[in-house]
mmCIF file of C-alpha atoms and ligand atoms in Angstrom:
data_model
loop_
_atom_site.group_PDB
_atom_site.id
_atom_site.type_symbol
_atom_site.label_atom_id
_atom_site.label_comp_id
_atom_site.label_asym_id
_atom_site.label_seq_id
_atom_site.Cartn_x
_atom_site.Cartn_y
_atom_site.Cartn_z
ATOM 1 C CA UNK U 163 -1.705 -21.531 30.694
ATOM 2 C CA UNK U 164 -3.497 -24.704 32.465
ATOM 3 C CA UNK U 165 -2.140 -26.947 29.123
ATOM 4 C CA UNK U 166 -4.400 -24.313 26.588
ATOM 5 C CA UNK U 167 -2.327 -24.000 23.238
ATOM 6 C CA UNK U 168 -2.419 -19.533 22.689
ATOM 7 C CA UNK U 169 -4.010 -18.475 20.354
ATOM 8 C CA UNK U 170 -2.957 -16.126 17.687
ATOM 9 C CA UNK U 171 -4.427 -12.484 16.995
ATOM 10 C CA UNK U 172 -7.262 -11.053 14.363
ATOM 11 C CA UNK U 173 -5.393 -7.647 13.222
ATOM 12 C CA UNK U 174 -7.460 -6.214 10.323
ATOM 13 C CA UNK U 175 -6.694 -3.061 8.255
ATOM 14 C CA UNK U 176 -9.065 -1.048 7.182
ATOM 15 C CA UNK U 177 -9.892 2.574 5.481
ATOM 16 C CA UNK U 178 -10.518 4.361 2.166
ATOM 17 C CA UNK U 179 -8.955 3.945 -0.551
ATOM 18 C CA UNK U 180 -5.257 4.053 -1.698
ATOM 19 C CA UNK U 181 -4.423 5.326 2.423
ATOM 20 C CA UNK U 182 -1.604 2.880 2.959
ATOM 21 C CA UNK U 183 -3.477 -0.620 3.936
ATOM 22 C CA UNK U 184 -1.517 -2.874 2.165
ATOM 23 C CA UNK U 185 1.894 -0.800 2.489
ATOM 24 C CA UNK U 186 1.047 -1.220 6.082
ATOM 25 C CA UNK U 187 0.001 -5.057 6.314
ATOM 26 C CA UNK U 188 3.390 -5.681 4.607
ATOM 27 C CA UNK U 189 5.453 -3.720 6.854
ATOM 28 C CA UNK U 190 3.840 -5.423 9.607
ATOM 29 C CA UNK U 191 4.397 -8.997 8.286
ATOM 30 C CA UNK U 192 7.645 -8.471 7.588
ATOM 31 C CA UNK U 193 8.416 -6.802 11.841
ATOM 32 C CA UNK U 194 6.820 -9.501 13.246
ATOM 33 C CA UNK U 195 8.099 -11.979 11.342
ATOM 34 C CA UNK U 196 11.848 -10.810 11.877
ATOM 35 C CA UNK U 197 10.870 -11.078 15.678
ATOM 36 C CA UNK U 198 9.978 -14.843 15.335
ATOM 37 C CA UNK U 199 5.942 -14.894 15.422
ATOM 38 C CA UNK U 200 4.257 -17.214 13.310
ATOM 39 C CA UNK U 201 1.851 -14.473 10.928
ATOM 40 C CA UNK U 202 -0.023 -15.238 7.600
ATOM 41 C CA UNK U 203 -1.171 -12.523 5.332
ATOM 42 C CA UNK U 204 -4.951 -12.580 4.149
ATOM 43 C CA UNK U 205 -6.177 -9.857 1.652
ATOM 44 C CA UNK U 206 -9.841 -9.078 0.744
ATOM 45 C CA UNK U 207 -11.282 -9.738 -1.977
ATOM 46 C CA UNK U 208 -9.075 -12.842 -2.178
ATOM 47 C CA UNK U 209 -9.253 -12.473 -5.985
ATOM 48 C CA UNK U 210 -8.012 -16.312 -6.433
ATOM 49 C CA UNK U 211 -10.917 -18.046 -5.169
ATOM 50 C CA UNK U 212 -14.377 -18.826 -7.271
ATOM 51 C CA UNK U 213 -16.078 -15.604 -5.879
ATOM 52 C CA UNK U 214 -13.017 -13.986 -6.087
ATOM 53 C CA UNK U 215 -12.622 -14.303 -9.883
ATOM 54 C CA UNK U 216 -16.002 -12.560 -10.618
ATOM 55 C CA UNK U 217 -15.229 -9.975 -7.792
ATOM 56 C CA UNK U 218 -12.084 -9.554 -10.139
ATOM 57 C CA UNK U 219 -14.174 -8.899 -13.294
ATOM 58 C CA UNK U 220 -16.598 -6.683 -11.836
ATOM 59 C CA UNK U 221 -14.209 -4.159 -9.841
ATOM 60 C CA UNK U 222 -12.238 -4.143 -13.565
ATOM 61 C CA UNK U 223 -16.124 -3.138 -14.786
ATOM 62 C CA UNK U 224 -15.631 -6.515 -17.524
ATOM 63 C CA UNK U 225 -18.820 -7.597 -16.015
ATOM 64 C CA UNK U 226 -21.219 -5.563 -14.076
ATOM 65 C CA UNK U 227 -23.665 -7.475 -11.184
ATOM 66 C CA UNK U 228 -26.496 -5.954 -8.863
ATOM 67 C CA UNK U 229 -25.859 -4.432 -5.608
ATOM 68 C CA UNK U 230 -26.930 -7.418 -3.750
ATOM 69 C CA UNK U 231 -25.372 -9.801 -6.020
ATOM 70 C CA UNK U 232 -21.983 -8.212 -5.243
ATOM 71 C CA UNK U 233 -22.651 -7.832 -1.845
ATOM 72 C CA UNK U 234 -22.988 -11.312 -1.153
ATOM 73 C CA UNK U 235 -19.940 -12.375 -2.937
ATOM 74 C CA UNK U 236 -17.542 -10.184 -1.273
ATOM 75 C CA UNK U 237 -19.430 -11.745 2.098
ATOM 76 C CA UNK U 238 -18.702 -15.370 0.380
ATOM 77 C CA UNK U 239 -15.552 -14.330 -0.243
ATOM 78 C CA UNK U 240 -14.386 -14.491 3.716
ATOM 79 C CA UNK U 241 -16.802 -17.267 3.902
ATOM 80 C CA UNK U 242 -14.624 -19.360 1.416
ATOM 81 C CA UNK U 243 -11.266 -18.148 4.171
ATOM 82 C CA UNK U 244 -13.399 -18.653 7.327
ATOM 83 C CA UNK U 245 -12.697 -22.249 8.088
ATOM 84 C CA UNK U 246 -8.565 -22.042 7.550
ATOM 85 C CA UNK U 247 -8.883 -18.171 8.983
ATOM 86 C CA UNK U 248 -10.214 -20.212 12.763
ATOM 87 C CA UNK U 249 -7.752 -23.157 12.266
ATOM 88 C CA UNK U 250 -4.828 -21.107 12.223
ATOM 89 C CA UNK U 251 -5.874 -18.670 14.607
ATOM 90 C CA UNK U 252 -6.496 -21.401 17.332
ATOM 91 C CA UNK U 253 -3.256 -23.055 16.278
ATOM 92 C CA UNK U 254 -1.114 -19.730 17.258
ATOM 93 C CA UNK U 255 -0.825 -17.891 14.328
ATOM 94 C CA UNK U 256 -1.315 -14.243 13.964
ATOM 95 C CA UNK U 257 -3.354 -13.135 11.053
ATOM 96 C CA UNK U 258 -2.464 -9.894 9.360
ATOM 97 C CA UNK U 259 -5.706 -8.748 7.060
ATOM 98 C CA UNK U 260 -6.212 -6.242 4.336
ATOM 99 C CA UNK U 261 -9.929 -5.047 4.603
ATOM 100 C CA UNK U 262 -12.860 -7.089 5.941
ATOM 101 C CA UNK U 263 -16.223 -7.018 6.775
ATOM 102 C CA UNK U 264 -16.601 -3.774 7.269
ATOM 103 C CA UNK U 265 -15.397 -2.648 4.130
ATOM 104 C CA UNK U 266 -18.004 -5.160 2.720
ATOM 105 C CA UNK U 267 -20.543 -3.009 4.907
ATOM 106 C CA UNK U 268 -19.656 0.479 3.890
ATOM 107 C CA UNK U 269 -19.062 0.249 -0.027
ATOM 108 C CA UNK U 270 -22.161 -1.504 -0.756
ATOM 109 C CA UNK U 271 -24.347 1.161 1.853
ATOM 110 C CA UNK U 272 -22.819 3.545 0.315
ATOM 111 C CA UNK U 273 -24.017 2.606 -3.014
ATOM 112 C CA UNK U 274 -27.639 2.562 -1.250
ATOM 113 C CA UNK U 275 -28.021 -0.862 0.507
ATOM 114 C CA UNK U 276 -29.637 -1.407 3.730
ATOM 115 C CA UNK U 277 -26.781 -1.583 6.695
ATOM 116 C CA UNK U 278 -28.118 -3.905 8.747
ATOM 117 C CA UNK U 279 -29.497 -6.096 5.502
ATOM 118 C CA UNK U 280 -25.331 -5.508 4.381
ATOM 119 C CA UNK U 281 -24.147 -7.007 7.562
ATOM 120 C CA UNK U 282 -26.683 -9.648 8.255
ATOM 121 C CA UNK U 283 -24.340 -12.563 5.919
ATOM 122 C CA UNK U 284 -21.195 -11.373 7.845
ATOM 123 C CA UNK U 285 -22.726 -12.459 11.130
ATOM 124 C CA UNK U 286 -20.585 -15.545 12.167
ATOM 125 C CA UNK U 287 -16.836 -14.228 10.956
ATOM 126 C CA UNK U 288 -14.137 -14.184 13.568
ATOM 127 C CA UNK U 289 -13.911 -11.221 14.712
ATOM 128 C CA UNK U 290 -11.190 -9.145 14.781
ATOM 129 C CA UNK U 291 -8.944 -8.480 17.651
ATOM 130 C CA UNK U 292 -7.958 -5.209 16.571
ATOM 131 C CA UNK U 293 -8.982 -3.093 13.431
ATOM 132 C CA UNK U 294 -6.656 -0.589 11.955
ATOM 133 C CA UNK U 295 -8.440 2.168 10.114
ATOM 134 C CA UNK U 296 -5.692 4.310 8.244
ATOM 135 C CA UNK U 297 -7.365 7.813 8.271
ATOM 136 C CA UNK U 298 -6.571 10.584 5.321
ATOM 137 C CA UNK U 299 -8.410 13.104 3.699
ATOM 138 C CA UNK U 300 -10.252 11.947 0.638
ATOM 139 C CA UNK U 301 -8.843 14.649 -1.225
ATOM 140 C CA UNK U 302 -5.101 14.250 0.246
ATOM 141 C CA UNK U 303 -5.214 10.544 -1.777
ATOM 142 C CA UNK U 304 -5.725 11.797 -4.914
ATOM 143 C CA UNK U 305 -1.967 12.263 -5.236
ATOM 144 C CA UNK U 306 -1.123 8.655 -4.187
ATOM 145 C CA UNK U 307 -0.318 6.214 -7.184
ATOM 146 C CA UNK U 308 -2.675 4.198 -8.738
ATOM 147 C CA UNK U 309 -6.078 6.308 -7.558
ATOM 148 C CA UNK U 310 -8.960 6.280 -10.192
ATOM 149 C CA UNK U 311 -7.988 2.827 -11.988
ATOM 150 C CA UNK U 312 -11.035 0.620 -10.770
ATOM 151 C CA UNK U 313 -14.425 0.944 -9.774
ATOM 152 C CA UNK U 314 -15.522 3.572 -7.040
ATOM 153 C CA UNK U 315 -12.057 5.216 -7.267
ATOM 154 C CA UNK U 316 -13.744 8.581 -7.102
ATOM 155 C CA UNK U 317 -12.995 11.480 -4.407
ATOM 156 C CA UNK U 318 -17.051 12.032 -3.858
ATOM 157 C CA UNK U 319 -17.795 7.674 -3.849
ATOM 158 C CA UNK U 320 -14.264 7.345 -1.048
ATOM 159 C CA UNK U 321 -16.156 10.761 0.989
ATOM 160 C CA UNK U 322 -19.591 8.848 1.170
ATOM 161 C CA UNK U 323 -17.533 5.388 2.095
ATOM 162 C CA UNK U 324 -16.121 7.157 4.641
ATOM 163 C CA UNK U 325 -18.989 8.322 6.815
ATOM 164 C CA UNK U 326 -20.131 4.881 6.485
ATOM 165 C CA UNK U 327 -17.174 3.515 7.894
ATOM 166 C CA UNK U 328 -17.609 5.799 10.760
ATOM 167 C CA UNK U 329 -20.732 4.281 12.089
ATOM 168 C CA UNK U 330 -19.024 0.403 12.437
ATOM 169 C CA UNK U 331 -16.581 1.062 14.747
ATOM 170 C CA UNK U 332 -16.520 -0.520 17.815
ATOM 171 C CA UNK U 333 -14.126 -0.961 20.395
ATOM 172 C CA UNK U 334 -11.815 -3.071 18.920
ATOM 173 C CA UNK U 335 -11.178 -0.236 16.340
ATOM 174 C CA UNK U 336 -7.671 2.656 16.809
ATOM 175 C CA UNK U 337 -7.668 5.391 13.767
ATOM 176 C CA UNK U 338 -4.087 6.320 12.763
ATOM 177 C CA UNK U 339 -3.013 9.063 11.233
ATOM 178 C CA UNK U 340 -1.887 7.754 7.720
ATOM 179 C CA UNK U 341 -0.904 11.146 6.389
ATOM 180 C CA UNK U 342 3.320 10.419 7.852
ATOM 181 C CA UNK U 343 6.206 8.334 7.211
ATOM 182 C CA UNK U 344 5.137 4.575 6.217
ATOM 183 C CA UNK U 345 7.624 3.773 8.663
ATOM 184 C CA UNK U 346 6.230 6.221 11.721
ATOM 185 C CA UNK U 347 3.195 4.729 10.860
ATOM 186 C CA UNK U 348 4.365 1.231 11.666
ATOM 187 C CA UNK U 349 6.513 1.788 14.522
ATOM 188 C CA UNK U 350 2.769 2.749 16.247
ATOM 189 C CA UNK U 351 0.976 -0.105 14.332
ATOM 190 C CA UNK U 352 3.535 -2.294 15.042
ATOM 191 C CA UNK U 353 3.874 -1.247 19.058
ATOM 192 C CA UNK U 354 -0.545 -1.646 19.338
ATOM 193 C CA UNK U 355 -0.009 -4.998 17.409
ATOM 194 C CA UNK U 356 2.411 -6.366 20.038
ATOM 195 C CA UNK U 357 0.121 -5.762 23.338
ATOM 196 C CA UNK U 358 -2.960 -7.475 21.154
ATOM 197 C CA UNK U 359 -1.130 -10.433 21.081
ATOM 198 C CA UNK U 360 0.179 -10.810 24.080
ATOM 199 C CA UNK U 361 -3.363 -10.029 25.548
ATOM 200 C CA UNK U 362 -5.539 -12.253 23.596
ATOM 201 C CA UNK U 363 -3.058 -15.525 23.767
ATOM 202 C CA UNK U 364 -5.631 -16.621 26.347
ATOM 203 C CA UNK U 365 -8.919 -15.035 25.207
ATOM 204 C CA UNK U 366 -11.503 -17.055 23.193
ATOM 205 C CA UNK U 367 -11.903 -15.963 19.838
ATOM 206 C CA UNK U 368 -15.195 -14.287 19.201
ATOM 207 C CA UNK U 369 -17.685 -13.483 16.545
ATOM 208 C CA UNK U 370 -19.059 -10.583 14.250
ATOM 209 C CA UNK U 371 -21.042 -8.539 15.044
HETATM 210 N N1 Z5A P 427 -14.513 -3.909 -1.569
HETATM 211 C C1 Z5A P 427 -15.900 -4.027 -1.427
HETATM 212 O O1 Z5A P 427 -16.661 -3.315 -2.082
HETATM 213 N N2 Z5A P 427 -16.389 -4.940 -0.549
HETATM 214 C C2 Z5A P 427 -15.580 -5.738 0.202
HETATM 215 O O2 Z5A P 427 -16.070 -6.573 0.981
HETATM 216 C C3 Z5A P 427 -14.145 -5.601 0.050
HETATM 217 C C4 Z5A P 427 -13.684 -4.677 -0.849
HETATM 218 C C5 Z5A P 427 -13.229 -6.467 0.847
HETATM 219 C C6 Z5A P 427 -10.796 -3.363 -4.155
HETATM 220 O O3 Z5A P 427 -10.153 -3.442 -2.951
HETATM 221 C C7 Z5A P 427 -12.164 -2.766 -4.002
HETATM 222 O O4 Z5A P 427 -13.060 -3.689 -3.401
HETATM 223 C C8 Z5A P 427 -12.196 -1.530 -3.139
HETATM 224 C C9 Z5A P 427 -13.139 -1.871 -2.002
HETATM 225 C C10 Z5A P 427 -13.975 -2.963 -2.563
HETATM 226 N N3 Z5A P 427 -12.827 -0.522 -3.950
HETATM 227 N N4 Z5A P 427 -12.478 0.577 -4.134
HETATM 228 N N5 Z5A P 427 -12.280 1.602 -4.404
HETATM 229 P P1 Z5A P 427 -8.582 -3.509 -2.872
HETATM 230 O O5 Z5A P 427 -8.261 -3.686 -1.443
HETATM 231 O O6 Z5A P 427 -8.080 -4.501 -3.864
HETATM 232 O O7 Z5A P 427 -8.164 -2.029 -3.359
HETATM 233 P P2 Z5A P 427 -6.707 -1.553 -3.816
HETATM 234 O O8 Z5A P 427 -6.754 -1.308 -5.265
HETATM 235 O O9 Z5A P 427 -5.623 -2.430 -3.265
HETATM 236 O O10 Z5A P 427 -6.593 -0.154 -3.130
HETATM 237 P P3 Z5A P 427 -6.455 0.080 -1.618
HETATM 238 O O11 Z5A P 427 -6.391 -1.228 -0.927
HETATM 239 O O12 Z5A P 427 -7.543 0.960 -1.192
HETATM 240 O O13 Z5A P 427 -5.111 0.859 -1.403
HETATM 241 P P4 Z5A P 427 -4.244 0.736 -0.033
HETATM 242 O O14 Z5A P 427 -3.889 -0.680 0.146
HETATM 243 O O15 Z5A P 427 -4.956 1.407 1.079
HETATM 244 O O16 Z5A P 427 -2.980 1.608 -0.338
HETATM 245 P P5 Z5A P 427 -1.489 1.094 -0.804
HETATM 246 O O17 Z5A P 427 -1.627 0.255 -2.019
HETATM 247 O O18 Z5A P 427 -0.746 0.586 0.354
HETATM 248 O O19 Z5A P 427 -0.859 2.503 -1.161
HETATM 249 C C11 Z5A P 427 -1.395 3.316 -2.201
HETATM 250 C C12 Z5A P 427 -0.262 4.205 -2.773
HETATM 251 O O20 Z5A P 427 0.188 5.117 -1.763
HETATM 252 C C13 Z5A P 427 0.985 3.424 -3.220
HETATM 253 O O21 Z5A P 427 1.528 4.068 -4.343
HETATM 254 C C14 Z5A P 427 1.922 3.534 -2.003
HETATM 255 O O22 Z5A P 427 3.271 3.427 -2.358
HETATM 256 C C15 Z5A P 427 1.566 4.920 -1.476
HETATM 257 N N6 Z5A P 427 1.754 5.034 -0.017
HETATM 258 C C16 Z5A P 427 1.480 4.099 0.937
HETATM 259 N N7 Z5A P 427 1.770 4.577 2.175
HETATM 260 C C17 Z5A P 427 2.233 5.845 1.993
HETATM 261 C C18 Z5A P 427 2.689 6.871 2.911
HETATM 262 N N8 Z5A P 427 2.705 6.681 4.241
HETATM 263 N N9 Z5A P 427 3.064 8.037 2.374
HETATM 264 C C19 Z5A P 427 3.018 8.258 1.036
HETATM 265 N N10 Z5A P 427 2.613 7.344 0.113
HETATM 266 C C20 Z5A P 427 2.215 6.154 0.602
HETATM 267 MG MG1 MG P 428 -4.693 -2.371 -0.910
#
């Protein structure tokens, strides 16, 4: 280790709507805490933060924003998270996110913004060790609780997000198969999540894109 502190692991979830991203970054906390690692749980939008209480009152359509203008907050949302997301990450420990960037990319090209223009303010973001996408049919998540309560909760809107989605990937991206168990899910997640961290303890921490 030559004296070099590890560092811990970017493990982001990501996929449409209501397919299991948060069940899953639970689960996952929970495991790897019970094993002993040192994890912190980051959600986006981070609805606490300034940004994140207008992101609040425009996905709950009290206040309604242009594309752009929306756009840009969700980006300033990580923004506000970047600085403590690096410190903790270089100090060991393993973050565990729900959504990122590239949800910020796909739901606002989607609603007919300019990809590269959407990911130009996301340039500079850690970037993620590995990125979950949790794959289901649109139509299969209509049955899960909670689907049509905010904005873009729609079968056809989750349909376009998801062809979007399908041009980011890169090769720090796995799909799983969301339509099982939770817990067959995470025994897989959980297994993948395991090797990253091992394997980036000594690998410097890069950046999007
Ligand atoms: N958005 C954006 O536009 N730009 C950005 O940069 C970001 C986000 C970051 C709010 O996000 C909106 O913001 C979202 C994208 C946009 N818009 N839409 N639509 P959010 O993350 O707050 O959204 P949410 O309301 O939490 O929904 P979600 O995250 O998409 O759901 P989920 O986390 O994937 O699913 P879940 O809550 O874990 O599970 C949903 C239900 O299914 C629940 O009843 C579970 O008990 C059930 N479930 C979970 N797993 C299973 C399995 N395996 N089997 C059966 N049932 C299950
Ligand atoms: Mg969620």
């Amino acid at each position: 280790m030559n004296g070099l502190k590890s560092r811990g692991a970017l493990i982001v979830f990501e996929g449409c709507d209501r397919s299991g991203k948060s069940t899953q970054c639970k689960l996952l906390v929970e495991h790897l805490r019970s094993l002993g690692h040192k994890i912190e749980h980051i959600s986006f939008p981070d609805r606490t933060t300034e940004c994140g209480k207008v992101i609040d009152a425009y996905l709950k359509k009290k206040i309604d924003l242009p594309h752009e203008t929306i756009h840009l907050l969700f980006t300033s949302n990580r923004w506000e998270l970047a600085n403590k997301m690096k410190q903790l990450l270089v100090n060991g420990t393993t973050l565990i996110v729900d959504r990122y960037s590239y949800s910020g990319v796909a739901f606002s090209t989607t609603k007919g913004l300019d990809l590269e223009w959407c990911k130009g303010p996301e340039t500079g973001l850690p970037r993620p060790d590995r990125v979950f996408f949790l794959q289901i049919n649109p139509t299969a998540l209509e049955n899960r609780g909670g689907f049509g309560n905010e904005r873009f909760e729609t079968t056809d809107f989750q349909e376009k997000v998801l062809k979007i989605y399908k041009q980011l990937h890169d090769d720090s991206w796995v799909y799983i198969d969301a339509f099982r168990d939770r817990h067959v899910i995470l025994k897989e997640i959980a297994d993948q999540t395991l090797k990253v961290i091992e394997k980036c303890k000594t690998e410097k921490l890069s950046t999007l894109w």
